[in-house]
Amino acid sequence: MTAGTAVHDTRSRLLDAALKLFSKHGLEGTSMQMIADALGVTKAALYYHFKSKDEIIEAVALPALQEMEQILDAARTKRSRGAQIDHALSGFVDLIVRERTLIRLFNSDPGLRRLVNQTLQAPRDENLNTKMKTVFAGADPSLADAITMHVMSAGLAMAGGAPEFAAIDDDTLRQHLLDLGKRLLGRPRR
């Protein structure tokens, strides 16, 4: 194992431990010491990787946000609006199912929601919210289409991260979320 691999492995373990603690105690209820204790390291070792708890929170959430952006970018390369919507919806649902713990935390913790919303609204040419709206509702959506897109995205995330559905297997949850998303967006279902 190289030094770079060891650092990456330690960082991955740190982020996994932080996510588990955040989901159990919330962002505010989780301290750097708790994360260090869960890993069996000192706080100084945590500070080697991250300057603050906020940096850890960002690092926990950022890969899912980047993946959603990649899904939307790939969807926009599809030729028809229907194919764009289907690709984006399928990717969005897969992400929700795979990241249930993070989604549950996002749904329940205002601190993470605030951080993610800041990232979504980050000033740049086109932020993630704008991309989602454009792919799912069109470049210049009607009020009804914009509301439908918001209900669909928030509703799927809320259901996917809901504790009462935590015991549902991935394939079943994926199929139900996909069917619901298609219904809301007026897409044909199989």
GROMACS .gro file of N, CA and C in nm, residues 27-178:
model
  456
   27LEU      N    1  -2.580   1.678   1.264
   27LEU     CA    2  -2.454   1.750   1.243
   27LEU      C    3  -2.410   1.822   1.369
   28GLU      N    4  -2.504   1.892   1.431
   28GLU     CA    5  -2.470   1.968   1.552
   28GLU      C    6  -2.435   1.878   1.669
   29GLY      N    7  -2.494   1.759   1.674
   29GLY     CA    8  -2.470   1.668   1.786
   29GLY      C    9  -2.346   1.583   1.771
   30THR      N   10  -2.278   1.594   1.659
   30THR     CA   11  -2.156   1.517   1.635
   30THR      C   12  -2.035   1.609   1.646
   31SER      N   13  -1.941   1.570   1.730
   31SER     CA   14  -1.820   1.650   1.748
   31SER      C   15  -1.702   1.586   1.674
   32MET      N   16  -1.600   1.664   1.656
   32MET     CA   17  -1.476   1.611   1.597
   32MET      C   18  -1.421   1.499   1.686
   33GLN      N   19  -1.433   1.515   1.818
   33GLN     CA   20  -1.383   1.412   1.909
   33GLN      C   21  -1.460   1.282   1.890
   34MET      N   22  -1.590   1.291   1.869
   34MET     CA   23  -1.670   1.169   1.846
   34MET      C   24  -1.623   1.096   1.720
   35ILE      N   25  -1.594   1.172   1.616
   35ILE     CA   26  -1.546   1.112   1.491
   35ILE      C   27  -1.409   1.047   1.515
   36ALA      N   28  -1.321   1.118   1.585
   36ALA     CA   29  -1.189   1.063   1.615
   36ALA      C   30  -1.201   0.934   1.697
   37ASP      N   31  -1.288   0.937   1.797
   37ASP     CA   32  -1.307   0.819   1.882
   37ASP      C   33  -1.359   0.701   1.801
   38ALA      N   34  -1.452   0.726   1.709
   38ALA     CA   35  -1.509   0.618   1.628
   38ALA      C   36  -1.402   0.554   1.540
   39LEU      N   37  -1.304   0.632   1.500
   39LEU     CA   38  -1.195   0.580   1.416
   39LEU      C   39  -1.078   0.528   1.498
   40GLY      N   40  -1.075   0.561   1.627
   40GLY     CA   41  -0.962   0.522   1.711
   40GLY      C   42  -0.837   0.602   1.681
   41VAL      N   43  -0.858   0.732   1.647
   41VAL     CA   44  -0.745   0.821   1.619
   41VAL      C   45  -0.759   0.946   1.705
   42THR      N   46  -0.658   1.030   1.699
   42THR     CA   47  -0.664   1.156   1.772
   42THR      C   48  -0.733   1.262   1.688
   43LYS      N   49  -0.778   1.368   1.755
   43LYS     CA   50  -0.836   1.480   1.680
   43LYS      C   51  -0.733   1.541   1.587
   44ALA      N   52  -0.608   1.540   1.627
   44ALA     CA   53  -0.502   1.593   1.541
   44ALA      C   54  -0.497   1.517   1.408
   45ALA      N   55  -0.521   1.387   1.413
   45ALA     CA   56  -0.523   1.308   1.289
   45ALA      C   57  -0.638   1.351   1.199
   46LEU      N   58  -0.752   1.386   1.259
   46LEU     CA   59  -0.864   1.438   1.179
   46LEU      C   60  -0.826   1.569   1.113
   47TYR      N   61  -0.761   1.656   1.190
   47TYR     CA   62  -0.725   1.787   1.138
   47TYR      C   63  -0.618   1.778   1.028
   48TYR      N   64  -0.550   1.666   1.020
   48TYR     CA   65  -0.457   1.644   0.909
   48TYR      C   66  -0.534   1.638   0.777
   49HIS      N   67  -0.654   1.579   0.782
   49HIS     CA   68  -0.735   1.560   0.662
   49HIS      C   69  -0.834   1.675   0.638
   50PHE      N   70  -0.886   1.731   0.745
   50PHE     CA   71  -0.989   1.835   0.735
   50PHE      C   72  -0.965   1.942   0.840
   51LYS      N   73  -0.984   2.068   0.800
   51LYS     CA   74  -0.962   2.179   0.892
   51LYS      C   75  -1.076   2.199   0.990
   52SER      N   76  -1.196   2.151   0.952
   52SER     CA   77  -1.313   2.173   1.038
   52SER      C   78  -1.418   2.066   1.013
   53LYS      N   79  -1.516   2.063   1.100
   53LYS     CA   80  -1.629   1.972   1.081
   53LYS      C   81  -1.706   2.010   0.955
   54ASP      N   82  -1.717   2.138   0.925
   54ASP     CA   83  -1.786   2.180   0.803
   54ASP      C   84  -1.720   2.121   0.679
   55GLU      N   85  -1.587   2.114   0.679
   55GLU     CA   86  -1.518   2.052   0.565
   55GLU      C   87  -1.552   1.903   0.555
   56ILE      N   88  -1.568   1.838   0.668
   56ILE     CA   89  -1.606   1.696   0.667
   56ILE      C   90  -1.748   1.683   0.611
   57ILE      N   91  -1.837   1.769   0.656
   57ILE     CA   92  -1.975   1.765   0.608
   57ILE      C   93  -1.978   1.785   0.456
   58GLU      N   94  -1.904   1.882   0.407
   58GLU     CA   95  -1.898   1.906   0.263
   58GLU      C   96  -1.843   1.785   0.190
   59ALA      N   97  -1.739   1.724   0.245
   59ALA     CA   98  -1.678   1.608   0.180
   59ALA      C   99  -1.771   1.488   0.180
   60VAL      N  100  -1.858   1.478   0.280
   60VAL     CA  101  -1.956   1.369   0.284
   60VAL      C  102  -2.061   1.388   0.174
   61ALA      N  103  -2.106   1.511   0.155
   61ALA     CA  104  -2.215   1.539   0.061
   61ALA      C  105  -2.169   1.561  -0.082
   62LEU      N  106  -2.049   1.613  -0.101
   62LEU     CA  107  -2.005   1.655  -0.234
   62LEU      C  108  -2.006   1.545  -0.340
   63PRO      N  109  -1.961   1.423  -0.313
   63PRO     CA  110  -1.963   1.322  -0.419
   63PRO      C  111  -2.103   1.296  -0.476
   64ALA      N  112  -2.204   1.295  -0.393
   64ALA     CA  113  -2.341   1.273  -0.443
   64ALA      C  114  -2.386   1.391  -0.528
   65LEU      N  115  -2.352   1.512  -0.488
   65LEU     CA  116  -2.389   1.630  -0.566
   65LEU      C  117  -2.317   1.630  -0.701
   66GLN      N  118  -2.190   1.593  -0.699
   66GLN     CA  119  -2.113   1.586  -0.824
   66GLN      C  120  -2.168   1.477  -0.915
   67GLU      N  121  -2.207   1.365  -0.857
   67GLU     CA  122  -2.264   1.258  -0.938
   67GLU      C  123  -2.395   1.302  -1.001
   68MET      N  124  -2.478   1.375  -0.926
   68MET     CA  125  -2.604   1.423  -0.983
   68MET      C  126  -2.576   1.518  -1.099
   69GLU      N  127  -2.476   1.600  -1.084
   69GLU     CA  128  -2.440   1.692  -1.193
   69GLU      C  129  -2.395   1.614  -1.317
   70GLN      N  130  -2.319   1.507  -1.298
   70GLN     CA  131  -2.276   1.424  -1.410
   70GLN      C  132  -2.395   1.355  -1.477
   71ILE      N  133  -2.490   1.310  -1.397
   71ILE     CA  134  -2.611   1.247  -1.451
   71ILE      C  135  -2.686   1.346  -1.539
   72LEU      N  136  -2.701   1.469  -1.489
   72LEU     CA  137  -2.773   1.571  -1.566
   72LEU      C  138  -2.698   1.608  -1.693
   73ASP      N  139  -2.566   1.620  -1.684
   73ASP     CA  140  -2.486   1.651  -1.802
   73ASP      C  141  -2.500   1.541  -1.907
   74ALA      N  142  -2.495   1.415  -1.863
   74ALA     CA  143  -2.511   1.303  -1.957
   74ALA      C  144  -2.653   1.302  -2.016
   75ALA      N  145  -2.752   1.336  -1.935
   75ALA     CA  146  -2.891   1.339  -1.985
   75ALA      C  147  -2.905   1.443  -2.096
   76ARG      N  148  -2.837   1.554  -2.082
   76ARG     CA  149  -2.850   1.660  -2.182
   76ARG      C  150  -2.790   1.623  -2.317
   77THR      N  151  -2.711   1.517  -2.321
   77THR     CA  152  -2.655   1.473  -2.449
   77THR      C  153  -2.752   1.385  -2.527
   78LYS      N  154  -2.859   1.344  -2.464
   78LYS     CA  155  -2.958   1.259  -2.532
   78LYS      C  156  -3.034   1.343  -2.633
   79ARG      N  157  -3.079   1.280  -2.738
   79ARG     CA  158  -3.139   1.353  -2.850
   79ARG      C  159  -3.278   1.407  -2.819
   80SER      N  160  -3.363   1.329  -2.756
   80SER     CA  161  -3.500   1.374  -2.734
   80SER      C  162  -3.522   1.417  -2.589
   81ARG      N  163  -3.620   1.502  -2.567
   81ARG     CA  164  -3.654   1.545  -2.430
   81ARG      C  165  -3.692   1.424  -2.345
   82GLY      N  166  -3.768   1.334  -2.405
   82GLY     CA  167  -3.808   1.214  -2.330
   82GLY      C  168  -3.689   1.132  -2.285
   83ALA      N  169  -3.591   1.114  -2.373
   83ALA     CA  170  -3.471   1.038  -2.337
   83ALA      C  171  -3.390   1.112  -2.232
   84GLN      N  172  -3.387   1.244  -2.239
   84GLN     CA  173  -3.316   1.323  -2.137
   84GLN      C  174  -3.381   1.303  -2.001
   85ILE      N  175  -3.514   1.316  -1.997
   85ILE     CA  176  -3.587   1.301  -1.871
   85ILE      C  177  -3.569   1.160  -1.816
   86ASP      N  178  -3.584   1.059  -1.902
   86ASP     CA  179  -3.571   0.920  -1.856
   86ASP      C  180  -3.433   0.892  -1.800
   87HIS      N  181  -3.329   0.940  -1.868
   87HIS     CA  182  -3.192   0.919  -1.820
   87HIS      C  183  -3.170   0.988  -1.685
   88ALA      N  184  -3.212   1.114  -1.676
   88ALA     CA  185  -3.194   1.190  -1.552
   88ALA      C  186  -3.273   1.128  -1.437
   89LEU      N  187  -3.396   1.087  -1.464
   89LEU     CA  188  -3.479   1.028  -1.359
   89LEU      C  189  -3.420   0.896  -1.310
   90SER      N  190  -3.378   0.813  -1.402
   90SER     CA  191  -3.318   0.685  -1.363
   90SER      C  192  -3.192   0.706  -1.279
   91GLY      N  193  -3.107   0.798  -1.321
   91GLY     CA  194  -2.986   0.827  -1.244
   91GLY      C  195  -3.016   0.886  -1.108
   92PHE      N  196  -3.113   0.977  -1.104
   92PHE     CA  197  -3.154   1.040  -0.978
   92PHE      C  198  -3.205   0.935  -0.880
   93VAL      N  199  -3.289   0.845  -0.928
   93VAL     CA  200  -3.343   0.740  -0.842
   93VAL      C  201  -3.232   0.647  -0.795
   94ASP      N  202  -3.143   0.608  -0.885
   94ASP     CA  203  -3.031   0.521  -0.845
   94ASP      C  204  -2.947   0.588  -0.735
   95LEU      N  205  -2.922   0.717  -0.750
   95LEU     CA  206  -2.845   0.792  -0.651
   95LEU      C  207  -2.918   0.795  -0.516
   96ILE      N  208  -3.048   0.820  -0.518
   96ILE     CA  209  -3.127   0.821  -0.395
   96ILE      C  210  -3.118   0.687  -0.324
   97VAL      N  211  -3.136   0.580  -0.399
   97VAL     CA  212  -3.136   0.446  -0.339
   97VAL      C  213  -2.998   0.413  -0.282
   98ARG      N  214  -2.893   0.443  -0.356
   98ARG     CA  215  -2.758   0.411  -0.311
   98ARG      C  216  -2.714   0.497  -0.192
   99GLU      N  217  -2.763   0.619  -0.186
   99GLU     CA  218  -2.721   0.713  -0.081
   99GLU      C  219  -2.832   0.736   0.022
  100ARG      N  220  -2.904   0.632   0.057
  100ARG     CA  221  -3.017   0.645   0.150
  100ARG      C  222  -2.980   0.715   0.280
  101THR      N  223  -2.868   0.678   0.339
  101THR     CA  224  -2.829   0.738   0.467
  101THR      C  225  -2.807   0.888   0.452
  102LEU      N  226  -2.736   0.927   0.348
  102LEU     CA  227  -2.712   1.069   0.324
  102LEU      C  228  -2.843   1.142   0.295
  103ILE      N  229  -2.930   1.081   0.217
  103ILE     CA  230  -3.060   1.142   0.185
  103ILE      C  231  -3.144   1.156   0.312
  104ARG      N  232  -3.143   1.055   0.396
  104ARG     CA  233  -3.217   1.062   0.523
  104ARG      C  234  -3.165   1.177   0.608
  105LEU      N  235  -3.034   1.192   0.613
  105LEU     CA  236  -2.973   1.302   0.689
  105LEU      C  237  -3.011   1.436   0.628
  106PHE      N  238  -3.006   1.447   0.497
  106PHE     CA  239  -3.045   1.570   0.429
  106PHE      C  240  -3.190   1.606   0.462
  107ASN      N  241  -3.277   1.504   0.463
  107ASN     CA  242  -3.419   1.528   0.491
  107ASN      C  243  -3.444   1.573   0.633
  108SER      N  244  -3.358   1.532   0.727
  108SER     CA  245  -3.387   1.558   0.868
  108SER      C  246  -3.299   1.663   0.933
  109ASP      N  247  -3.186   1.696   0.873
  109ASP     CA  248  -3.093   1.787   0.939
  109ASP      C  249  -3.085   1.920   0.866
  110PRO      N  250  -3.133   2.027   0.930
  110PRO     CA  251  -3.131   2.157   0.863
  110PRO      C  252  -2.990   2.206   0.829
  111GLY      N  253  -2.890   2.166   0.906
  111GLY     CA  254  -2.753   2.207   0.878
  111GLY      C  255  -2.703   2.152   0.745
  112LEU      N  256  -2.728   2.024   0.719
  112LEU     CA  257  -2.687   1.966   0.591
  112LEU      C  258  -2.770   2.024   0.478
  113ARG      N  259  -2.898   2.041   0.502
  113ARG     CA  260  -2.985   2.099   0.398
  113ARG      C  261  -2.936   2.238   0.359
  114ARG      N  262  -2.899   2.317   0.458
  114ARG     CA  263  -2.848   2.452   0.432
  114ARG      C  264  -2.719   2.446   0.350
  115LEU      N  265  -2.628   2.357   0.388
  115LEU     CA  266  -2.501   2.343   0.317
  115LEU      C  267  -2.524   2.298   0.173
  116VAL      N  268  -2.609   2.198   0.153
  116VAL     CA  269  -2.638   2.148   0.019
  116VAL      C  270  -2.705   2.257  -0.064
  117ASN      N  271  -2.799   2.328  -0.005
  117ASN     CA  272  -2.867   2.434  -0.080
  117ASN      C  273  -2.769   2.544  -0.120
  118GLN      N  274  -2.671   2.574  -0.036
  118GLN     CA  275  -2.567   2.672  -0.074
  118GLN      C  276  -2.488   2.621  -0.193
  119THR      N  277  -2.457   2.492  -0.191
  119THR     CA  278  -2.384   2.432  -0.302
  119THR      C  279  -2.469   2.434  -0.429
  120LEU      N  280  -2.598   2.401  -0.414
  120LEU     CA  281  -2.687   2.399  -0.530
  120LEU      C  282  -2.701   2.537  -0.592
  121GLN      N  283  -2.697   2.640  -0.508
  121GLN     CA  284  -2.716   2.777  -0.555
  121GLN      C  285  -2.585   2.848  -0.584
  122ALA      N  286  -2.473   2.776  -0.575
  122ALA     CA  287  -2.342   2.839  -0.592
  122ALA      C  288  -2.337   2.919  -0.721
  123PRO      N  289  -2.285   3.041  -0.713
  123PRO     CA  290  -2.279   3.124  -0.834
  123PRO      C  291  -2.179   3.067  -0.935
  124ARG      N  292  -2.230   3.027  -1.047
  124ARG     CA  293  -2.151   2.982  -1.160
  124ARG      C  294  -2.242   2.989  -1.281
  125ASP      N  295  -2.193   2.952  -1.395
  125ASP     CA  296  -2.274   2.966  -1.516
  125ASP      C  297  -2.411   2.901  -1.501
  126GLU      N  298  -2.411   2.780  -1.450
  126GLU     CA  299  -2.537   2.708  -1.435
  126GLU      C  300  -2.525   2.616  -1.315
  127ASN      N  301  -2.602   2.642  -1.210
  127ASN     CA  302  -2.590   2.560  -1.090
  127ASN      C  303  -2.675   2.433  -1.103
  128LEU      N  304  -2.661   2.346  -1.005
  128LEU     CA  305  -2.729   2.217  -1.009
  128LEU      C  306  -2.880   2.232  -1.013
  129ASN      N  307  -2.935   2.325  -0.937
  129ASN     CA  308  -3.080   2.348  -0.940
  129ASN      C  309  -3.127   2.385  -1.079
  130THR      N  310  -3.053   2.475  -1.145
  130THR     CA  311  -3.090   2.517  -1.279
  130THR      C  312  -3.084   2.401  -1.376
  131LYS      N  313  -2.980   2.320  -1.365
  131LYS     CA  314  -2.968   2.203  -1.454
  131LYS      C  315  -3.085   2.107  -1.432
  132MET      N  316  -3.120   2.082  -1.304
  132MET     CA  317  -3.231   1.991  -1.277
  132MET      C  318  -3.360   2.045  -1.338
  133LYS      N  319  -3.385   2.173  -1.316
  133LYS     CA  320  -3.508   2.232  -1.368
  133LYS      C  321  -3.511   2.224  -1.521
  134THR      N  322  -3.399   2.252  -1.585
  134THR     CA  323  -3.393   2.250  -1.731
  134THR      C  324  -3.417   2.109  -1.785
  135VAL      N  325  -3.352   2.010  -1.726
  135VAL     CA  326  -3.367   1.872  -1.776
  135VAL      C  327  -3.508   1.820  -1.749
  136PHE      N  328  -3.558   1.838  -1.628
  136PHE     CA  329  -3.687   1.779  -1.593
  136PHE      C  330  -3.808   1.862  -1.638
  137ALA      N  331  -3.794   1.995  -1.645
  137ALA     CA  332  -3.911   2.079  -1.675
  137ALA      C  333  -3.896   2.162  -1.802
  138GLY      N  334  -3.779   2.165  -1.861
  138GLY     CA  335  -3.758   2.242  -1.983
  138GLY      C  336  -3.689   2.374  -1.955
  139ALA      N  337  -3.641   2.438  -2.062
  139ALA     CA  338  -3.565   2.561  -2.049
  139ALA      C  339  -3.649   2.677  -1.996
  140ASP      N  340  -3.773   2.681  -2.032
  140ASP     CA  341  -3.863   2.790  -1.989
  140ASP      C  342  -3.994   2.728  -1.941
  141PRO      N  343  -3.989   2.661  -1.824
  141PRO     CA  344  -4.107   2.584  -1.781
  141PRO      C  345  -4.223   2.674  -1.738
  142SER      N  346  -4.341   2.620  -1.755
  142SER     CA  347  -4.459   2.686  -1.700
  142SER      C  348  -4.452   2.671  -1.548
  143LEU      N  349  -4.533   2.748  -1.479
  143LEU     CA  350  -4.538   2.736  -1.333
  143LEU      C  351  -4.575   2.594  -1.292
  144ALA      N  352  -4.671   2.535  -1.361
  144ALA     CA  353  -4.714   2.399  -1.330
  144ALA      C  354  -4.599   2.299  -1.348
  145ASP      N  355  -4.521   2.314  -1.457
  145ASP     CA  356  -4.409   2.223  -1.480
  145ASP      C  357  -4.299   2.242  -1.376
  146ALA      N  358  -4.273   2.366  -1.338
  146ALA     CA  359  -4.170   2.393  -1.237
  146ALA      C  360  -4.212   2.335  -1.102
  147ILE      N  361  -4.338   2.350  -1.066
  147ILE     CA  362  -4.387   2.293  -0.939
  147ILE      C  363  -4.381   2.142  -0.944
  148THR      N  364  -4.421   2.083  -1.056
  148THR     CA  365  -4.416   1.937  -1.071
  148THR      C  366  -4.274   1.886  -1.052
  149MET      N  367  -4.176   1.954  -1.112
  149MET     CA  368  -4.036   1.914  -1.098
  149MET      C  369  -3.993   1.918  -0.952
  150HIS      N  370  -4.033   2.022  -0.881
  150HIS     CA  371  -3.995   2.033  -0.740
  150HIS      C  372  -4.063   1.925  -0.656
  151VAL      N  373  -4.189   1.900  -0.681
  151VAL     CA  374  -4.260   1.795  -0.607
  151VAL      C  375  -4.196   1.660  -0.635
  152MET      N  376  -4.165   1.634  -0.761
  152MET     CA  377  -4.103   1.508  -0.798
  152MET      C  378  -3.968   1.491  -0.729
  153SER      N  379  -3.879   1.590  -0.740
  153SER     CA  380  -3.744   1.573  -0.685
  153SER      C  381  -3.746   1.567  -0.532
  154ALA      N  382  -3.820   1.656  -0.470
  154ALA     CA  383  -3.827   1.655  -0.323
  154ALA      C  384  -3.900   1.531  -0.273
  155GLY      N  385  -4.009   1.495  -0.340
  155GLY     CA  386  -4.086   1.378  -0.297
  155GLY      C  387  -4.008   1.249  -0.307
  156LEU      N  388  -3.938   1.230  -0.418
  156LEU     CA  389  -3.858   1.107  -0.432
  156LEU      C  390  -3.748   1.102  -0.327
  157ALA      N  391  -3.683   1.215  -0.302
  157ALA     CA  392  -3.577   1.218  -0.200
  157ALA      C  393  -3.635   1.192  -0.061
  158MET      N  394  -3.749   1.252  -0.031
  158MET     CA  395  -3.810   1.230   0.101
  158MET      C  396  -3.847   1.083   0.120
  159ALA      N  397  -3.909   1.024   0.019
  159ALA     CA  398  -3.949   0.884   0.030
  159ALA      C  399  -3.828   0.792   0.034
  160GLY      N  400  -3.728   0.820  -0.049
  160GLY     CA  401  -3.608   0.736  -0.054
  160GLY      C  402  -3.530   0.736   0.076
  161GLY      N  403  -3.533   0.847   0.147
  161GLY     CA  404  -3.460   0.857   0.273
  161GLY      C  405  -3.545   0.835   0.396
  162ALA      N  406  -3.673   0.804   0.377
  162ALA     CA  407  -3.764   0.789   0.490
  162ALA      C  408  -3.728   0.667   0.575
  163PRO      N  409  -3.717   0.684   0.707
  163PRO     CA  410  -3.682   0.571   0.794
  163PRO      C  411  -3.781   0.455   0.782
  164GLU      N  412  -3.908   0.485   0.758
  164GLU     CA  413  -4.006   0.376   0.751
  164GLU      C  414  -3.987   0.287   0.628
  165PHE      N  415  -3.907   0.331   0.531
  165PHE     CA  416  -3.881   0.249   0.413
  165PHE      C  417  -3.739   0.193   0.413
  166ALA      N  418  -3.668   0.208   0.523
  166ALA     CA  419  -3.528   0.164   0.530
  166ALA      C  420  -3.512   0.014   0.510
  167ALA      N  421  -3.611  -0.065   0.546
  167ALA     CA  422  -3.600  -0.210   0.535
  167ALA      C  423  -3.636  -0.262   0.395
  168ILE      N  424  -3.686  -0.176   0.310
  168ILE     CA  425  -3.722  -0.218   0.174
  168ILE      C  426  -3.593  -0.241   0.095
  169ASP      N  427  -3.589  -0.352   0.021
  169ASP     CA  428  -3.468  -0.380  -0.057
  169ASP      C  429  -3.452  -0.277  -0.169
  170ASP      N  430  -3.329  -0.261  -0.213
  170ASP     CA  431  -3.296  -0.158  -0.311
  170ASP      C  432  -3.377  -0.168  -0.440
  171ASP      N  433  -3.391  -0.289  -0.493
  171ASP     CA  434  -3.462  -0.305  -0.621
  171ASP      C  435  -3.609  -0.265  -0.609
  172THR      N  436  -3.672  -0.302  -0.500
  172THR     CA  437  -3.813  -0.267  -0.481
  172THR      C  438  -3.829  -0.116  -0.464
  173LEU      N  439  -3.744  -0.057  -0.381
  173LEU     CA  440  -3.752   0.088  -0.362
  173LEU      C  441  -3.725   0.161  -0.494
  174ARG      N  442  -3.623   0.118  -0.566
  174ARG     CA  443  -3.589   0.179  -0.694
  174ARG      C  444  -3.709   0.176  -0.788
  175GLN      N  445  -3.773   0.061  -0.799
  175GLN     CA  446  -3.886   0.049  -0.892
  175GLN      C  447  -4.002   0.139  -0.852
  176HIS      N  448  -4.033   0.146  -0.724
  176HIS     CA  449  -4.143   0.232  -0.679
  176HIS      C  450  -4.111   0.380  -0.701
  177LEU      N  451  -3.989   0.420  -0.670
  177LEU     CA  452  -3.952   0.560  -0.691
  177LEU      C  453  -3.951   0.595  -0.839
  178LEU      N  454  -3.901   0.506  -0.921
  178LEU     CA  455  -3.898   0.530  -1.065
  178LEU      C  456  -4.039   0.540  -1.122
   0.00000   0.00000   0.00000
